[in-house]
Amino acid sequence: MSVKIRIKDIAERAGVSVGTVDRVLHDRPNVSKPARAKVEQALKEMNYQPNMYASALAYNKEYVFYLLIPQHEYEAYWAEIEDGAKKCEEVRRDFHISVEIVHYNRYDDASFKAECEEVFQKKPDGVILVPTKLDTTRLFTDKLHENNIPFIFLDSYMPDLKPLAFYGQDSFCSGYFAAKMLMLIASDEKEIMLMKLTKNGQVVSKQQDNREVGFRHYMHDHFPHIKITELQLPLDNTRKEYDKILEDFFTSHPDVHHCITLSSKAHIIGDFLLMTNRRDIQIMGYDMVGKNARCLKSGSISFLIAQHAYMQGYYCVDALFRAIVLKKKIQPVNYMPIELLTKENVDFYKRTQL
């Protein structure tokens, strides 16, 4: 059983006052170099381990973290992240942690810049950020670095911008894995469809771009004879417009029985397949959101790849807490699990591992 070391004990060993020890332990000013050296030597000799939790509670400071995240529907990957962040806020409430959530339009650089500026003006203690384009994101992160505001990247990793940490999947490995799982049921096909949600003809997610690199890498190495036909669905289309595009595609591609999307919107095709009673076609997609889960159980989605969005949100807030409040070192790269869900196991998937 370890013996509790009192400030008085440290002071006696160092030959200084209790007040001097207290100022050294809390890194306060007005301590001479010789006195600080004596206290630090005493701490080393006594193997003193500070109770960071007790110190943080006693300090009684309020901390405000900002979560800057794309606008979204309620039933979405991003909503799970928000729920996880708020759960961590609740768990750490004794330390006066608050999490403010700010939304930006992921397809509008001006929206991202405006929301970043608003967050910066609030003088946050820490920021959690879903980055957009590299150069656009750099404008914000440079200001955070200049003002010593720690920030964490969520979903997409941009190491050149030097975040405190990153939480998300290894996108390349995830895409590679997706192709491997799809080919368990589609290895005899001549053609598969890759569905992309696009804005002005471009996929706006760096994560999805990296997943596609991994996906195509696997297909090139193992199934080069299978044709990959892309289908672009504009992000701002209506349900009726999606149905028209999908009807035209499957009518003109009668040999396509398996599809994949590297986003969380597999349910767009899944719902169409159920509505039109096409039981010989399935799609594979990402994220255990409600609309996807319903299609998975109904059979129009074959597999979902899950990545614990809820836990990503929780871990990001907790990492800022540990780094800023407890002054602990944070692991810089934190990859989330790549998990495969089917209709047989989806009900047993737990979004939280707390």
Tab-separated table of C-alpha atoms in Angstrom, residues 8-286:
chain	number	residue	atom	x	y	z
A	8	LYS	CA	4.386	19.271	4.436
A	9	ASP	CA	6.590	16.179	3.960
A	10	ILE	CA	7.961	17.531	0.686
A	11	ALA	CA	8.668	20.920	2.238
A	12	GLU	CA	10.592	19.374	5.126
A	13	ARG	CA	12.717	17.231	2.802
A	14	ALA	CA	13.462	20.173	0.483
A	15	GLY	CA	14.064	22.645	3.326
A	16	VAL	CA	11.553	25.169	1.961
A	17	SER	CA	8.141	26.469	2.988
A	18	VAL	CA	4.841	24.709	2.295
A	19	GLY	CA	3.829	27.680	0.143
A	20	THR	CA	6.904	27.255	-2.050
A	21	VAL	CA	6.065	23.572	-2.621
A	22	ASP	CA	2.503	24.476	-3.484
A	23	ARG	CA	3.653	27.046	-6.071
A	24	VAL	CA	6.032	24.533	-7.677
A	25	LEU	CA	3.373	21.798	-7.842
A	26	HIS	CA	0.934	24.153	-9.551
A	27	ASP	CA	3.617	25.795	-11.728
A	28	ARG	CA	2.977	29.240	-10.300
A	29	PRO	CA	5.431	32.179	-10.421
A	30	ASN	CA	7.508	33.782	-7.660
A	31	VAL	CA	9.735	30.771	-6.965
A	32	SER	CA	13.495	31.190	-7.100
A	33	LYS	CA	15.548	28.787	-9.223
A	34	PRO	CA	17.396	27.302	-6.205
A	35	ALA	CA	14.141	26.725	-4.320
A	36	ARG	CA	12.478	25.150	-7.364
A	37	ALA	CA	15.469	22.863	-7.860
A	38	LYS	CA	15.284	21.733	-4.215
A	39	VAL	CA	11.581	20.937	-4.475
A	40	GLU	CA	11.981	19.081	-7.778
A	41	GLN	CA	14.815	17.016	-6.333
A	42	ALA	CA	12.715	16.153	-3.266
A	43	LEU	CA	9.804	15.131	-5.518
A	44	LYS	CA	12.099	12.846	-7.482
A	45	GLU	CA	13.616	11.251	-4.369
A	46	MET	CA	10.183	10.673	-2.830
A	47	ASN	CA	8.737	9.339	-6.135
A	48	TYR	CA	5.866	11.781	-5.830
A	49	GLN	CA	2.944	11.153	-8.206
A	50	PRO	CA	0.477	14.057	-8.268
A	51	ASN	CA	-3.238	13.358	-8.219
A	52	MET	CA	-4.116	15.158	-11.425
A	53	TYR	CA	-7.830	14.550	-11.015
A	54	ALA	CA	-7.882	16.101	-7.540
A	55	SER	CA	-5.804	19.043	-8.727
A	56	ALA	CA	-8.102	19.686	-11.676
A	57	LEU	CA	-11.173	19.547	-9.468
A	58	ALA	CA	-9.607	21.896	-6.946
A	59	TYR	CA	-8.629	24.378	-9.661
A	60	ASN	CA	-12.344	24.840	-10.456
A	61	LYS	CA	-11.716	26.314	-13.936
A	62	GLU	CA	-14.332	26.165	-16.675
A	63	TYR	CA	-13.332	24.733	-20.080
A	64	VAL	CA	-15.195	25.209	-23.341
A	65	PHE	CA	-14.509	22.872	-26.262
A	66	TYR	CA	-16.002	23.423	-29.719
A	67	LEU	CA	-17.050	20.628	-32.069
A	68	LEU	CA	-17.099	21.910	-35.657
A	69	ILE	CA	-19.019	19.412	-37.754
A	70	PRO	CA	-20.967	19.252	-41.063
A	71	GLN	CA	-24.673	19.972	-41.185
A	72	HIS	CA	-26.661	16.735	-41.283
A	73	GLU	CA	-29.950	14.949	-40.841
A	74	TYR	CA	-30.715	13.534	-37.402
A	75	GLU	CA	-30.299	9.911	-38.490
A	76	ALA	CA	-26.732	10.240	-39.669
A	77	TYR	CA	-23.133	9.321	-38.873
A	78	TRP	CA	-22.545	12.865	-37.619
A	79	ALA	CA	-25.458	12.680	-35.173
A	80	GLU	CA	-23.821	9.671	-33.540
A	81	ILE	CA	-20.622	11.677	-33.137
A	82	GLU	CA	-22.544	14.516	-31.501
A	83	ASP	CA	-24.201	12.089	-29.084
A	84	GLY	CA	-20.813	10.669	-28.101
A	85	ALA	CA	-19.339	14.127	-27.532
A	86	LYS	CA	-22.268	15.127	-25.334
A	87	LYS	CA	-21.927	11.882	-23.363
A	88	CYS	CA	-18.318	12.725	-22.548
A	89	GLU	CA	-19.393	16.230	-21.510
A	90	GLU	CA	-21.838	14.602	-19.095
A	91	VAL	CA	-19.251	12.168	-17.728
A	92	ARG	CA	-16.720	14.979	-17.138
A	93	ARG	CA	-19.217	17.521	-15.806
A	94	ASP	CA	-17.482	17.655	-12.394
A	95	PHE	CA	-14.519	19.258	-14.169
A	96	HIS	CA	-16.685	22.045	-15.620
A	97	ILE	CA	-16.329	20.841	-19.211
A	98	SER	CA	-18.791	22.100	-21.805
A	99	VAL	CA	-19.029	21.152	-25.490
A	100	GLU	CA	-20.472	23.620	-27.971
A	101	ILE	CA	-21.505	22.174	-31.354
A	102	VAL	CA	-21.224	24.313	-34.487
A	103	HIS	CA	-22.395	23.184	-37.939
A	104	TYR	CA	-21.065	24.200	-41.329
A	105	ASN	CA	-22.078	23.436	-44.903
A	106	ARG	CA	-19.560	20.848	-46.037
A	107	TYR	CA	-20.031	21.830	-49.663
A	108	ASP	CA	-19.450	25.555	-49.163
A	109	ASP	CA	-15.963	26.883	-48.327
A	110	ALA	CA	-17.430	30.233	-47.284
A	111	SER	CA	-19.619	28.515	-44.689
A	112	PHE	CA	-16.650	26.620	-43.275
A	113	LYS	CA	-14.507	29.757	-43.072
A	114	ALA	CA	-17.275	31.770	-41.431
A	115	GLU	CA	-17.966	29.182	-38.759
A	116	CYS	CA	-14.244	28.731	-38.097
A	117	GLU	CA	-13.863	32.475	-37.555
A	118	GLU	CA	-16.831	32.523	-35.199
A	119	VAL	CA	-15.370	29.647	-33.173
A	120	PHE	CA	-11.976	31.362	-33.046
A	121	GLN	CA	-13.517	34.610	-31.775
A	122	LYS	CA	-15.077	32.682	-28.874
A	123	LYS	CA	-11.532	31.877	-27.621
A	124	PRO	CA	-12.081	28.142	-27.120
A	125	ASP	CA	-9.919	26.027	-24.845
A	126	GLY	CA	-9.872	23.293	-27.486
A	127	VAL	CA	-11.410	22.440	-30.862
A	128	ILE	CA	-12.593	19.219	-32.498
A	129	LEU	CA	-12.724	19.638	-36.236
A	130	VAL	CA	-13.979	17.685	-39.239
A	131	PRO	CA	-11.627	19.162	-41.851
A	132	THR	CA	-12.554	20.168	-45.365
A	133	LYS	CA	-10.059	20.941	-48.154
A	134	LEU	CA	-6.435	21.007	-47.013
A	135	ASP	CA	-5.672	24.644	-47.869
A	136	THR	CA	-8.997	25.881	-46.490
A	137	THR	CA	-8.535	23.965	-43.255
A	138	ARG	CA	-4.962	25.200	-42.904
A	139	LEU	CA	-6.162	28.816	-42.675
A	140	PHE	CA	-7.977	27.912	-39.461
A	141	THR	CA	-5.472	25.498	-37.941
A	142	ASP	CA	-2.594	27.958	-38.435
A	143	LYS	CA	-4.499	30.458	-36.297
A	144	LEU	CA	-5.131	27.790	-33.666
A	145	HIS	CA	-1.417	26.940	-33.551
A	146	GLU	CA	-0.470	30.632	-33.296
A	147	ASN	CA	-2.765	31.012	-30.295
A	148	ASN	CA	-1.783	27.702	-28.638
A	149	ILE	CA	-5.292	26.252	-28.958
A	150	PRO	CA	-5.142	22.435	-29.205
A	151	PHE	CA	-7.284	20.821	-31.887
A	152	ILE	CA	-8.239	17.297	-32.856
A	153	PHE	CA	-9.165	16.004	-36.303
A	154	LEU	CA	-12.168	13.770	-36.660
A	155	ASP	CA	-13.056	11.549	-39.632
A	156	SER	CA	-10.300	12.803	-42.002
A	157	TYR	CA	-6.602	12.854	-41.124
A	158	MET	CA	-4.325	15.648	-42.355
A	159	PRO	CA	-0.975	15.076	-40.588
A	160	ASP	CA	0.682	18.076	-42.271
A	161	LEU	CA	-1.553	20.371	-40.201
A	162	LYS	CA	-0.196	18.844	-36.972
A	163	PRO	CA	-3.319	18.201	-34.907
A	164	LEU	CA	-3.047	17.128	-31.290
A	165	ALA	CA	-4.689	13.847	-32.308
A	166	PHE	CA	-6.819	12.129	-34.931
A	167	TYR	CA	-9.760	9.763	-34.416
A	168	GLY	CA	-11.205	7.821	-37.352
A	169	GLN	CA	-10.714	4.783	-39.538
A	170	ASP	CA	-7.648	4.024	-41.598
A	171	SER	CA	-9.444	4.943	-44.814
A	172	PHE	CA	-7.210	2.986	-47.190
A	173	CYS	CA	-7.467	-0.199	-45.120
A	174	SER	CA	-11.204	0.322	-44.770
A	175	GLY	CA	-11.692	0.523	-48.547
A	176	TYR	CA	-9.444	-2.489	-49.081
A	177	PHE	CA	-11.466	-4.438	-46.511
A	178	ALA	CA	-14.747	-3.364	-48.114
A	179	ALA	CA	-13.652	-4.759	-51.479
A	180	LYS	CA	-12.520	-8.008	-49.892
A	181	MET	CA	-15.869	-8.497	-48.124
A	182	LEU	CA	-17.882	-7.589	-51.221
A	183	MET	CA	-16.028	-10.179	-53.236
A	184	LEU	CA	-17.118	-12.904	-50.837
A	185	ILE	CA	-20.541	-12.651	-52.494
A	186	ALA	CA	-19.726	-11.027	-55.838
A	187	SER	CA	-16.666	-12.930	-57.047
A	188	ASP	CA	-18.568	-14.480	-59.974
A	189	GLU	CA	-19.855	-11.151	-61.286
A	190	LYS	CA	-18.640	-9.462	-64.461
A	191	GLU	CA	-19.629	-5.959	-63.382
A	192	ILE	CA	-20.341	-4.144	-60.110
A	193	MET	CA	-21.610	-0.625	-59.507
A	194	LEU	CA	-19.793	1.976	-57.397
A	195	MET	CA	-22.259	4.652	-56.258
A	196	LYS	CA	-20.875	8.104	-55.417
A	197	LEU	CA	-22.691	11.048	-53.895
A	198	THR	CA	-21.201	14.114	-55.544
A	199	LYS	CA	-21.328	17.896	-55.544
A	200	ASN	CA	-20.567	19.452	-58.933
A	201	GLY	CA	-19.252	16.088	-60.054
A	202	GLN	CA	-16.809	15.714	-57.147
A	203	VAL	CA	-16.794	13.576	-54.008
A	204	VAL	CA	-16.249	16.107	-51.236
A	205	SER	CA	-14.975	13.736	-48.541
A	206	LYS	CA	-11.234	13.078	-48.368
A	207	GLN	CA	-12.031	9.959	-46.363
A	208	GLN	CA	-14.163	8.537	-49.175
A	209	ASP	CA	-11.438	9.331	-51.706
A	210	ASN	CA	-8.944	7.349	-49.621
A	211	ARG	CA	-11.392	4.487	-49.207
A	212	GLU	CA	-11.763	4.327	-52.971
A	213	VAL	CA	-7.984	4.074	-53.387
A	214	GLY	CA	-7.959	1.069	-51.051
A	215	PHE	CA	-11.011	-0.435	-52.745
A	216	ARG	CA	-9.573	-0.161	-56.241
A	217	HIS	CA	-6.183	-1.405	-55.059
A	218	TYR	CA	-7.754	-4.670	-53.870
A	219	MET	CA	-9.885	-5.047	-56.996
A	220	HIS	CA	-6.909	-4.410	-59.286
A	221	ASP	CA	-4.786	-7.034	-57.514
A	222	HIS	CA	-7.418	-9.747	-57.067
A	223	PHE	CA	-10.318	-9.185	-59.466
A	224	PRO	CA	-8.977	-7.149	-62.399
A	225	HIS	CA	-11.504	-8.758	-64.769
A	226	ILE	CA	-14.526	-7.299	-62.932
A	227	LYS	CA	-15.711	-4.017	-64.408
A	228	ILE	CA	-16.372	-1.209	-61.919
A	229	THR	CA	-19.106	1.070	-63.256
A	230	GLU	CA	-19.530	4.388	-61.462
A	231	LEU	CA	-22.909	5.972	-60.828
A	232	GLN	CA	-22.964	9.553	-59.561
A	233	LEU	CA	-25.935	10.768	-57.522
A	234	PRO	CA	-25.947	14.543	-56.965
A	235	LEU	CA	-26.184	15.379	-53.278
A	236	ASP	CA	-29.015	17.869	-53.623
A	237	ASN	CA	-31.375	15.669	-55.668
A	238	THR	CA	-34.859	14.708	-54.517
A	239	ARG	CA	-36.027	11.176	-53.801
A	240	LYS	CA	-37.986	11.196	-57.068
A	241	GLU	CA	-34.898	12.229	-59.028
A	242	TYR	CA	-32.813	9.509	-57.378
A	243	ASP	CA	-35.430	6.904	-58.273
A	244	LYS	CA	-35.401	7.998	-61.917
A	245	ILE	CA	-31.596	7.782	-62.131
A	246	LEU	CA	-31.561	4.369	-60.450
A	247	GLU	CA	-34.374	3.006	-62.625
A	248	ASP	CA	-32.506	4.055	-65.759
A	249	PHE	CA	-29.250	2.568	-64.490
A	250	PHE	CA	-30.556	-0.867	-63.545
A	251	THR	CA	-32.642	-1.074	-66.719
A	252	SER	CA	-29.560	-0.406	-68.841
A	253	HIS	CA	-27.266	-2.628	-66.692
A	254	PRO	CA	-29.248	-5.861	-66.222
A	255	ASP	CA	-26.122	-7.823	-65.297
A	256	VAL	CA	-25.341	-5.693	-62.223
A	257	HIS	CA	-26.373	-7.529	-59.052
A	258	HIS	CA	-23.953	-6.014	-56.537
A	259	CYS	CA	-23.269	-2.373	-55.707
A	260	ILE	CA	-21.127	-0.546	-53.198
A	261	THR	CA	-20.934	2.975	-51.836
A	262	LEU	CA	-18.106	4.237	-49.652
A	263	SER	CA	-20.429	6.641	-47.835
A	264	SER	CA	-23.209	6.298	-45.252
A	265	LYS	CA	-25.970	6.668	-47.875
A	266	ALA	CA	-26.395	3.057	-49.012
A	267	HIS	CA	-30.059	3.371	-48.018
A	268	ILE	CA	-30.719	5.567	-51.075
A	269	ILE	CA	-30.274	2.502	-53.266
A	270	GLY	CA	-31.511	0.109	-50.575
A	271	ASP	CA	-34.881	1.851	-50.344
A	272	PHE	CA	-35.184	1.924	-54.146
A	273	LEU	CA	-34.531	-1.804	-54.387
A	274	LEU	CA	-37.181	-2.537	-51.761
A	275	MET	CA	-39.710	-0.207	-53.394
A	276	THR	CA	-39.230	-1.803	-56.813
A	277	ASN	CA	-38.987	-5.329	-55.381
A	278	ARG	CA	-35.607	-6.022	-56.986
A	279	ARG	CA	-34.520	-8.950	-54.862
A	280	ASP	CA	-31.588	-9.931	-57.066
A	281	ILE	CA	-29.604	-6.748	-56.354
A	282	GLN	CA	-27.858	-5.662	-53.137
A	283	ILE	CA	-25.664	-2.786	-52.048
A	284	MET	CA	-22.879	-2.591	-49.483
A	285	GLY	CA	-22.210	0.601	-47.553
A	286	TYR	CA	-20.954	2.305	-44.422
